[in-house]
Every structure is written in C-alpha cells, then in structure tokens.
Coordinates of C-alpha atoms in Angstrom, one line a residue:
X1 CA 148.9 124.0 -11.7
X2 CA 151.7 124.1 -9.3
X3 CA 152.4 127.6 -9.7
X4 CA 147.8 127.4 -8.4
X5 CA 149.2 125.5 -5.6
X6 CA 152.0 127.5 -4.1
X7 CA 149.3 130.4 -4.5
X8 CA 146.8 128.8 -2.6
X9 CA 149.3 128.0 0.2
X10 CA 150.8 131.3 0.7
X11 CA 147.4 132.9 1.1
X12 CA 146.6 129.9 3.8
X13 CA 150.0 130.3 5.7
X14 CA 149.0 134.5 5.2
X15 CA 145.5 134.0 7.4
X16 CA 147.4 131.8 9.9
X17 CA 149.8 134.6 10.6
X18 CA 147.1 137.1 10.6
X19 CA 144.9 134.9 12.8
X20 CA 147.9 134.0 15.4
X21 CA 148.6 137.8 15.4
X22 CA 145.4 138.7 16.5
X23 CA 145.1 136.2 18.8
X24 CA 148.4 137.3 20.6
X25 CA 147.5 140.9 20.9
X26 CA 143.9 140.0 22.0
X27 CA 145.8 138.0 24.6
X28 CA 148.2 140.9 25.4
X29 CA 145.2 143.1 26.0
X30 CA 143.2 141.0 28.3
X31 CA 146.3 139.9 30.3
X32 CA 146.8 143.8 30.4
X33 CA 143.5 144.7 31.7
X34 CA 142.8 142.0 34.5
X35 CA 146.4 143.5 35.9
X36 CA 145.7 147.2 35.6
X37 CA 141.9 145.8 37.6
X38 CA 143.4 144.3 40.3
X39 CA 145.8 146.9 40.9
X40 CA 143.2 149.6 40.9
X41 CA 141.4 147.1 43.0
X42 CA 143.9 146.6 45.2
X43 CA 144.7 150.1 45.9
X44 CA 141.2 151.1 46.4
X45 CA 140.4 148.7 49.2
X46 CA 144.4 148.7 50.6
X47 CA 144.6 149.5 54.7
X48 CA 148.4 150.4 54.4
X49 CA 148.8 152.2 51.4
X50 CA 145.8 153.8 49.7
X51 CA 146.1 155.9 46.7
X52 CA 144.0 156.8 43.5
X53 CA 142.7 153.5 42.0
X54 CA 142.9 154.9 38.0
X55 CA 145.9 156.2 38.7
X56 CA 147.4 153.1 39.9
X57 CA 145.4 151.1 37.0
X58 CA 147.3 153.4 34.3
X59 CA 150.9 152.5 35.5
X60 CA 150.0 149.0 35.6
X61 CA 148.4 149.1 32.4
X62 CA 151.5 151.2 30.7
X63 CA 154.1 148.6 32.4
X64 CA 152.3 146.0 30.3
X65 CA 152.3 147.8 27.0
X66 CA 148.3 148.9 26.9
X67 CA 147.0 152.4 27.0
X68 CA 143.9 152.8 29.7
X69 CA 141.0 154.1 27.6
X70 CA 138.3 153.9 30.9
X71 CA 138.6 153.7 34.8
X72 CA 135.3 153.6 37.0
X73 CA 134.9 152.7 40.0
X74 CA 131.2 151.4 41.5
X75 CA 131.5 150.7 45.5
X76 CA 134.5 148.5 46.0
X77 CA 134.3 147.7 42.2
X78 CA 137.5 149.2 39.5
X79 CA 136.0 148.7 35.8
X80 CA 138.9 149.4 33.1
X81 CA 139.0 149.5 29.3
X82 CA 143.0 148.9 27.7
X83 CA 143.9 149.3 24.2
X84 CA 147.0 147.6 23.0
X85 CA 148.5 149.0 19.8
X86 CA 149.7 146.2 17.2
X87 CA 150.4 145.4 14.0
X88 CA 148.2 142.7 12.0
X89 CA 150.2 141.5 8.7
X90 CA 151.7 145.3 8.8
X91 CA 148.6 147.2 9.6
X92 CA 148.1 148.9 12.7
X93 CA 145.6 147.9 14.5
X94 CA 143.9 148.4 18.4
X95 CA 143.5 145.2 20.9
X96 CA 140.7 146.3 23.6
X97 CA 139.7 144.3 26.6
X98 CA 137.9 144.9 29.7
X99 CA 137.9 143.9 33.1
X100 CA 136.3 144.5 36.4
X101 CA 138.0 143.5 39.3
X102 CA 136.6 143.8 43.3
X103 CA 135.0 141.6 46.2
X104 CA 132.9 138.8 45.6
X105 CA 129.4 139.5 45.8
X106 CA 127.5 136.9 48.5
X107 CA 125.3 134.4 46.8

C-alpha cells in the first residue's frame, strides 16, 4: 500500500513538472513574439530610422531565445509567428505564439 502511495505521488509531482514546463515555455514564446511585433512595428512606422520590419522582428525574436517562423506585414500592421525550442520532462518539444502589433484602429 505505501509502496501504491509513493507511486501515485511521483506520477502527480511528474504532471506538475510537465504542466509548469509547458507553461513556462508557452510564456517564453508569447513574451517573445509581442517583442519581435513591436519591434517590427516600430521600425516600420519609425521617422528617424526606418529599416526592414522582419528583419528587425528576427533579431528581436533571436535575442529572446525564439526562432521567427512568419513576418507579414498588412498596412501599418507586423504579424509574426515564433517558435521556442524546449524540453518537456526531457522531450523536445516547440512553443509557438503569435502576435500582431500596429496602430489602433478608430472605433
């Protein structure tokens, strides 16, 4: 029975870890594509130093760890797709997120 016991509780201390692991590189991933947005953002609409939006998008999104998977850009709007490689209990595994970053539409 107690040896039932210690089972039962390394397999629920085993999906903790594997849930808080996800969690973090799901977190890495979206932190990594809101900054690689707004930079490409930022650098499509900037006055005093323009340059290529993706390109700017894929340093940001490199600085943070994150590979860019997709840049587009619609108007004054930079879309981008990041994937963060990681490891979930040991196996590798891809965190994705996207963002969109640009002006604020008028209501």
């Amino acid at each position: 029975m107690v040896l039932g016991i210690i089972a039962v509780v390394l397999c629920l201390g085993l999906g903790a870890t594997g849930l808080i692991q996800a969690q973090a590189a799901g977190g890495r991933a979206r932190s990594a594509a809101d900054l690689a947005a707004l930079a490409g953002a930022t650098a499509l609409t900037s006055v005093f130093a323009p340059a290529d939006p993706c390109a700017t998008a894929l340093r940001v999104a490199r600085a943070n760890g994150a590979e860019l998977g997709a840049c587009t850009i619609d108007g004054e709007d930079v879309t981008v797709t990041v994937v963060v490689p990681t490891r979930i209990l040991g196996i590798p595994r891809r965190a994705e997120a996207a963002a969109r970053a640009g002006p604020v539409n008028p209501l």
